[in-house]
CSV table of C-alpha atoms and ligand atoms in Angstrom, one decimal:
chain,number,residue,atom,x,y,z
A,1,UNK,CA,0.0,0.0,0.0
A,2,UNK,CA,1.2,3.7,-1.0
A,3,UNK,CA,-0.2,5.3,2.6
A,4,UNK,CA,-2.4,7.4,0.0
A,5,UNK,CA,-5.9,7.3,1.2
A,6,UNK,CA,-8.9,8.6,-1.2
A,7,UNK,CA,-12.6,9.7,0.2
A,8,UNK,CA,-15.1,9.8,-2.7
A,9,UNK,CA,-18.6,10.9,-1.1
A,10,UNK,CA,-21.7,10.5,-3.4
A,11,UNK,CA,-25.3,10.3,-3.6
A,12,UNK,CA,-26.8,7.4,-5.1
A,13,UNK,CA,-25.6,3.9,-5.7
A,14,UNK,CA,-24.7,3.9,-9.3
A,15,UNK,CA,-22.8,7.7,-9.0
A,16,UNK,CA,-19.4,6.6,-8.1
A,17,UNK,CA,-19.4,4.3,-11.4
A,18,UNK,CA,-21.1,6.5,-13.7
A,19,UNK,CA,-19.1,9.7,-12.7
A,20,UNK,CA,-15.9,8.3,-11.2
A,21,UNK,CA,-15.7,5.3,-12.9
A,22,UNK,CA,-12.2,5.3,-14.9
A,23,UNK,CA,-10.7,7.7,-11.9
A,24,UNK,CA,-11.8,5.0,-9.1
A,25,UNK,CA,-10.3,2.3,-11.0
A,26,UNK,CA,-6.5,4.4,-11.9
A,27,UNK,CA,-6.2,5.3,-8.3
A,28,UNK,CA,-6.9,1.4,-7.2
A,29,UNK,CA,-4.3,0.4,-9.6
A,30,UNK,CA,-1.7,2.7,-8.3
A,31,UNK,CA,-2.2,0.8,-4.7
A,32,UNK,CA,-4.4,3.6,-3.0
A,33,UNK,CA,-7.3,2.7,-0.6
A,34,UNK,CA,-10.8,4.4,-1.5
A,35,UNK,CA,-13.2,4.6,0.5
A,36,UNK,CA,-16.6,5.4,-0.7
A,37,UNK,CA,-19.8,6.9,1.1
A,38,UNK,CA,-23.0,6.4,-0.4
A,39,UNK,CA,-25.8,8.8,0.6
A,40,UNK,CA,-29.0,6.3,-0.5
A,41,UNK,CA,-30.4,3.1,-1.2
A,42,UNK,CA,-31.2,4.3,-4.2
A,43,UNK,CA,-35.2,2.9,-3.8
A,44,UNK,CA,-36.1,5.3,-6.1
A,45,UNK,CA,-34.9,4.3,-9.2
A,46,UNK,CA,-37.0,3.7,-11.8
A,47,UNK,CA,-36.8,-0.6,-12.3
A,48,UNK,CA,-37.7,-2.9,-14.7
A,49,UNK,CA,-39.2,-6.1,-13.9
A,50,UNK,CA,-36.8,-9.4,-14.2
A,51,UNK,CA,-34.7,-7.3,-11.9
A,52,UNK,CA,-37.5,-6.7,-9.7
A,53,UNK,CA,-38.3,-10.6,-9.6
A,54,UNK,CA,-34.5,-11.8,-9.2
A,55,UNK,CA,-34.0,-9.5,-5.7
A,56,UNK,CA,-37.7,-8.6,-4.5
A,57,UNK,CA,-37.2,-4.8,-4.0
A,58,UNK,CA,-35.8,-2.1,-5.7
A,59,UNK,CA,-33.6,-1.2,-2.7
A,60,UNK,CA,-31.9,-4.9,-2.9
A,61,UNK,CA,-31.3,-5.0,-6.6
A,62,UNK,CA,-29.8,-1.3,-6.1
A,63,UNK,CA,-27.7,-2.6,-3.5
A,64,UNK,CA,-26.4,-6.2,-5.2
A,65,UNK,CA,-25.4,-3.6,-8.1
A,66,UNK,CA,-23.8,-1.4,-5.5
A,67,UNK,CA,-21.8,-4.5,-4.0
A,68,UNK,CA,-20.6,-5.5,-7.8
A,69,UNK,CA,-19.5,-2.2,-8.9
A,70,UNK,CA,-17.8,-2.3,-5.6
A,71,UNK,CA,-15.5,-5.2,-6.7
A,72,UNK,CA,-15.2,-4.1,-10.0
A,73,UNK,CA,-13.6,-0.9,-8.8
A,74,UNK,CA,-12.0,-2.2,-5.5
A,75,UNK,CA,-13.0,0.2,-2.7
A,76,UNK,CA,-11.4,-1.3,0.1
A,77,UNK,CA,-15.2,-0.1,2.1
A,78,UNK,CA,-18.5,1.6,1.4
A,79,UNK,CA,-20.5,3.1,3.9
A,80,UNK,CA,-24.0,3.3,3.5
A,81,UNK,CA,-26.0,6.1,4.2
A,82,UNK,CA,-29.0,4.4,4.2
A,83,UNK,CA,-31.6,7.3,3.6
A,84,UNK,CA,-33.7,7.1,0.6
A,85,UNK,CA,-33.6,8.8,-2.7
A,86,UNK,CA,-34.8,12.3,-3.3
A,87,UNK,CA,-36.5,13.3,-6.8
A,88,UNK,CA,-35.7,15.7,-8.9
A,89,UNK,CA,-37.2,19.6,-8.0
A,90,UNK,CA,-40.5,19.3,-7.6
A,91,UNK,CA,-40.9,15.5,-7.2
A,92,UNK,CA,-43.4,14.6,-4.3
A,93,UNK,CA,-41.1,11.9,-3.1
A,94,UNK,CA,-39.1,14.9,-1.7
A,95,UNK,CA,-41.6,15.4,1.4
A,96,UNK,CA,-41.0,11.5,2.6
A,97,UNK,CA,-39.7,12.1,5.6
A,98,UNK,CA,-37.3,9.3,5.3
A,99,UNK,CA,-35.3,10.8,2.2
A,100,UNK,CA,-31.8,12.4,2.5
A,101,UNK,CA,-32.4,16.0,1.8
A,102,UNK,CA,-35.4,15.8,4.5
A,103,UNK,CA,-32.8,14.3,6.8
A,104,UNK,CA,-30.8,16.5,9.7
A,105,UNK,CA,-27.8,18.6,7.8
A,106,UNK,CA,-25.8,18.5,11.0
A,107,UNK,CA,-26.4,14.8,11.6
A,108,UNK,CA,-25.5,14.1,8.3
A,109,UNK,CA,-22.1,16.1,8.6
A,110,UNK,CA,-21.7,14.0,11.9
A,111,UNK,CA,-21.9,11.0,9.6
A,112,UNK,CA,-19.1,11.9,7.6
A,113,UNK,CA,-16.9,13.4,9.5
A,114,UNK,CA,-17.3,10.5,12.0
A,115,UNK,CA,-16.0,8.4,8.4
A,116,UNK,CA,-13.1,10.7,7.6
A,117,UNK,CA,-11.6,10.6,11.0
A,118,UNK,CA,-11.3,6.9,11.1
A,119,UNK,CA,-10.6,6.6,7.1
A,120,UNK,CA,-8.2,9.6,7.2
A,121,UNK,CA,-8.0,10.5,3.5
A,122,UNK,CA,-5.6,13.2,2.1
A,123,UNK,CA,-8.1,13.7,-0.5
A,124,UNK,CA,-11.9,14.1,-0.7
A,125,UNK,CA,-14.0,14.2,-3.7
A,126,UNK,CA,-17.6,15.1,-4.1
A,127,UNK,CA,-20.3,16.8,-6.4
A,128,UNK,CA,-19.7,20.3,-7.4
A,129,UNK,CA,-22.4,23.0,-5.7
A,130,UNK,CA,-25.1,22.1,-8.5
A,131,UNK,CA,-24.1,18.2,-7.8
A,132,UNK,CA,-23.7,18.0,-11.7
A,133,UNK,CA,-27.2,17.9,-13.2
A,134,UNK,CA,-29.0,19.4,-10.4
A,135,UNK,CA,-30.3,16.3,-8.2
A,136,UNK,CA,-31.4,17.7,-4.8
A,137,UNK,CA,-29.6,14.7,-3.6
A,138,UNK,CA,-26.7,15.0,-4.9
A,139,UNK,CA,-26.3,19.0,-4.1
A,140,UNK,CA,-27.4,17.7,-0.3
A,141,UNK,CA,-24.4,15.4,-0.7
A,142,UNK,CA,-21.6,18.6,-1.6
A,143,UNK,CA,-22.8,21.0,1.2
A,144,UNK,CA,-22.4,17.8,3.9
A,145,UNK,CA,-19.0,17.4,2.6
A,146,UNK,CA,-17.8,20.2,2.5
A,147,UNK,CA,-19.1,20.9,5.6
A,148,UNK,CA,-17.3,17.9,7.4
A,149,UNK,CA,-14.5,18.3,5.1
A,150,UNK,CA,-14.0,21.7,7.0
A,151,UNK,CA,-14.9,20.6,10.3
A,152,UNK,CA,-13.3,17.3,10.7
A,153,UNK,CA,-10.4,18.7,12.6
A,154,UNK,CA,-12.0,20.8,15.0
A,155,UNK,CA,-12.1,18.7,18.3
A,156,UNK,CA,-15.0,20.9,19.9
A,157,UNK,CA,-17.0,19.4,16.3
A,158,UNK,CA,-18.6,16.2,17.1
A,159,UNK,CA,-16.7,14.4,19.8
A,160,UNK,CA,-18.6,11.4,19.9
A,161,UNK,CA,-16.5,10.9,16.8
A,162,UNK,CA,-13.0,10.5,18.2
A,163,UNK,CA,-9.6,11.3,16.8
A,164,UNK,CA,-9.6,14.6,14.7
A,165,UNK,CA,-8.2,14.8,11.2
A,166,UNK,CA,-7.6,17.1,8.5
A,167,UNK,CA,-7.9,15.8,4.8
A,168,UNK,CA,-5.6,17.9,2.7
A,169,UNK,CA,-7.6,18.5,-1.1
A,170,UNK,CA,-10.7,18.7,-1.6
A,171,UNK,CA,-12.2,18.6,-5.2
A,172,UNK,CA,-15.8,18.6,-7.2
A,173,UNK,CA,-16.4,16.4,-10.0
A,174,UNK,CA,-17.1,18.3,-12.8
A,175,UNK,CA,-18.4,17.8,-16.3
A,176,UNK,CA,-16.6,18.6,-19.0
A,177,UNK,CA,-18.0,21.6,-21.1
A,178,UNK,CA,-16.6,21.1,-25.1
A,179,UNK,CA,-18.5,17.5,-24.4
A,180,UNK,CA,-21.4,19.5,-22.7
A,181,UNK,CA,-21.4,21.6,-26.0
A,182,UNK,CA,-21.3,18.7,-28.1
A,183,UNK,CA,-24.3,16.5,-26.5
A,184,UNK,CA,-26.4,19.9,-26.9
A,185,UNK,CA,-25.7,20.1,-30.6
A,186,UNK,CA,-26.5,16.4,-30.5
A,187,UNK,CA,-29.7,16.5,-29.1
A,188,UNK,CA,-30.5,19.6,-31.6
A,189,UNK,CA,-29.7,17.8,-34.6
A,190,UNK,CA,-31.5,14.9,-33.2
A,191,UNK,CA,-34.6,17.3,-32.8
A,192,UNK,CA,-34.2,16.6,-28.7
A,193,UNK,CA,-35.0,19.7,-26.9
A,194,UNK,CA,-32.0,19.7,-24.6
A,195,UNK,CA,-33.4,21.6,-22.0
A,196,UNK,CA,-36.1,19.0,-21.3
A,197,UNK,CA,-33.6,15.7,-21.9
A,198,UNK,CA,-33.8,12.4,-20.2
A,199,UNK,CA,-36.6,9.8,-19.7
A,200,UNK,CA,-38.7,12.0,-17.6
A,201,UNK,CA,-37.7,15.5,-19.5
A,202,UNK,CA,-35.9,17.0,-16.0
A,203,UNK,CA,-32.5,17.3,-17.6
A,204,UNK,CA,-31.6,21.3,-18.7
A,205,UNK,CA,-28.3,20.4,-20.7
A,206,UNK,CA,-28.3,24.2,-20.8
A,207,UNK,CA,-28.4,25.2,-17.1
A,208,UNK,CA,-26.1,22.3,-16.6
A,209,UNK,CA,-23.4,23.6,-18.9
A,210,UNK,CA,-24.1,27.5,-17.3
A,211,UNK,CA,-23.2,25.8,-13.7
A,212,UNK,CA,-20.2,23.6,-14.9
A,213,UNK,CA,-17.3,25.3,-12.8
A,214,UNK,CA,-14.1,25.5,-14.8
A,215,UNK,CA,-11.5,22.4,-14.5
A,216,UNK,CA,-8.6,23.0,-12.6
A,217,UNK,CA,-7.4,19.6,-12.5
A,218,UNK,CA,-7.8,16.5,-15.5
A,219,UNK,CA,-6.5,13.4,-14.3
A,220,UNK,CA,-5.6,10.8,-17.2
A,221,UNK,CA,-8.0,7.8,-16.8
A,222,UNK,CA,-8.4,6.4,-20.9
A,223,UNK,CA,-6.6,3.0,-19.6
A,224,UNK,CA,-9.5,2.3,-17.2
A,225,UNK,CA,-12.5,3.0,-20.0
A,226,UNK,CA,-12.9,-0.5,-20.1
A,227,UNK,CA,-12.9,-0.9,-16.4
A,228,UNK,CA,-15.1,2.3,-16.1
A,229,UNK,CA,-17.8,0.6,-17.9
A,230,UNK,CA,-17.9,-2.8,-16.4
A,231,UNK,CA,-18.0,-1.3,-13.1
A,232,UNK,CA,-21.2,0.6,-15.0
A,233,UNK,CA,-22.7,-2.5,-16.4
A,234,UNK,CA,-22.8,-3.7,-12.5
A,235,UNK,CA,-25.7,-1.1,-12.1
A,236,UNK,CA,-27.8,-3.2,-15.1
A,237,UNK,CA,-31.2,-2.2,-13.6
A,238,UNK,CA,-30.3,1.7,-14.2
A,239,UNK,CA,-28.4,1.0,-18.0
A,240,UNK,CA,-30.9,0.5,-21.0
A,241,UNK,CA,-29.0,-1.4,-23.2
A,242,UNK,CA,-30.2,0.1,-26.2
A,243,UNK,CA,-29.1,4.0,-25.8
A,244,UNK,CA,-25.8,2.5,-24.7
A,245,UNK,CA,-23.1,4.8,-26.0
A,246,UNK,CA,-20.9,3.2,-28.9
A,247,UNK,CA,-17.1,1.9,-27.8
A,248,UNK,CA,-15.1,4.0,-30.0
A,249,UNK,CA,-17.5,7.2,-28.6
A,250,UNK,CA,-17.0,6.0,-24.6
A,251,UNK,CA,-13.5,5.9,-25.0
A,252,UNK,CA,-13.2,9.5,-26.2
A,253,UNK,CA,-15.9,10.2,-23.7
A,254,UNK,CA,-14.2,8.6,-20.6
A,255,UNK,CA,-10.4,9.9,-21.6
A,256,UNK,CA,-9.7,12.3,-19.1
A,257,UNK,CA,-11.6,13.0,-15.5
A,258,UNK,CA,-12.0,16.7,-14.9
A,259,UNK,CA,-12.2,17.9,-10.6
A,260,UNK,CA,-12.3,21.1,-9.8
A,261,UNK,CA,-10.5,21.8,-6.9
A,262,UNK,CA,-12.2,23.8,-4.0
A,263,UNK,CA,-9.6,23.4,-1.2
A,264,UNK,CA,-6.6,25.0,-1.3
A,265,UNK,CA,-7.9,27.0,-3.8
A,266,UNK,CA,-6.4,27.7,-7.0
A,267,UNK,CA,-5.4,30.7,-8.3
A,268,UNK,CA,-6.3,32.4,-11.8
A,269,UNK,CA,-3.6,31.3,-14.3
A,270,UNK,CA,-1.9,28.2,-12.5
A,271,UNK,CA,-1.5,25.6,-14.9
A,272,UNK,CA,-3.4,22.4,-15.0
A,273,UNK,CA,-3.0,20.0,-12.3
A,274,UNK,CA,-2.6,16.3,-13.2
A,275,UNK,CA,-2.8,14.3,-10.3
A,276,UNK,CA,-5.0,14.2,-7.2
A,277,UNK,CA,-2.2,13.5,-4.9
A,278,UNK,CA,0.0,16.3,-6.3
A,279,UNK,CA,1.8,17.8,-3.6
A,280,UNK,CA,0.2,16.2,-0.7
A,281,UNK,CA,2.3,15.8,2.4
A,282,UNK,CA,2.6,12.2,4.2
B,301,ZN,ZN1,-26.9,10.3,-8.4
């Protein structure tokens, strides 16, 4: 083992292979333990049948695929949130009680930074402030982070969580805009109004590209495309096959990872940084 130690804190099962995939799978590789905290159970999602049948309820189908990704990728542990799955704005599942952006901020914080003291990463990644399309969940997910990721150290924060600790980085996934740009021409030429994408027409392509924060950091992942989308195909219940992107197209698509990193901040002007661990201290 390197001694490097990676955080990745996410929403729903499915998120860290979908948006982290090729990243999850370089850092693995390179002997570094990730940890990664999963907000949901992901009961929400939208399932089809035979997978219904096979496990009995969408929240142990969501969580078989959660374990598979899990050994695709290698996460040495996951914690489990356990809340349930927001909707999108406007969605009435949002006043269940039981779902994560209904559940206590600070608790939630407590959660986390109860993990990062007794994972002790250097780094932290998480979603950016619109938590990349927009889900509720997923901005619920950055503020907690960051929160925690700020908090972590203070000994007077949460001392039924022992041991205080100070992760170093702390970065936002972030989407790149030229391929942005390119899905909206897509979806133009294609006569797809791409501010009402997706199967139930709550994707704005448009307001996600005017709330992409800049990259200042892409990280080289185009040797784990293939590794990116098994750890995807894990997650079949939330993959129809047939809008599956082409192999040629995925590995342009899943070259390069872009972060943008929030802590220490980066100045205007410094050059791209190419590794997550860059100048981290041990
Ligand atoms: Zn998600």
């Amino acid at each position: 083992m390197s001694g490097k130690r990676l955080l990745i804190s996410l929403a729903h099962p499915d998120d860290e292979s979908f948006g982290l995939g090729g990243l999850i799978g370089k850092y693995v590789a390179q002997g570094i333990e990730v940890d990664y905290i999963c907000g949901t159970k992901g009961d929400r999602g939208t399932i089809a049948d035979e997978h219904l049948q096979k496990y009995g309820s969408v929240e142990a189908v969501r969580d078989a695929e959660l374990n598979c990704a899990s050994k695709v990728l290698g996460f040495r542990q996951v914690y489990k949130l356990g809340y349930s799955d927001s909707g999108m704005r406007g969605s009435p599942f949002n006043d269940d009680p039981h779902c994560l952006i209904q559940a206590d901020e600070q608790a939630v914080t407590g959660q986390i930074v109860g993990i990062m003291r007794e994972t002790q990463p250097q780094v932290v990644i998480t979603f950016d402030p619109f938590g990349g399309y927009g889900h509720p969940d997923h901005i619920y997910m950055h503020h907690a982070t960051t929160r925690a990721f700020h908090v972590a150290s203070d000994p007077a924060q949460y001392p039924e969580f022992p041991g205080v600790y100070q992760p170093q980085k702390l970065y936002y996934m972030v989407l790149s805009r030229r391929q942005l740009r390119f899905f909206i021409l897509l979806m133009r030429l294609r006569g797809v109004d791409p501010r009402k994408a997706g199967v139930n027409q709550d994707l704005d392509y448009v307001e996600i590209l005017d709330n992409t924060l800049l990259p200042t950091t892409k990280i080289d992942v185009h040797a784990y495309s293939d590794l990116w989308q098994a750890a995807s195909l894990c997650h079949a219940s939330q993959v129809n096959p047939r809008t599956g992107i082409p192999r040629f197209l995925r590995r342009i698509v899943t070259r390069r990872q872009s972060l943008y990193r929030a802590f220490p901040a980066v100045f205007n002007g410094a050059k791209l940084e190419r590794d997550i661990f860059e100048g981290v201290r041990f």
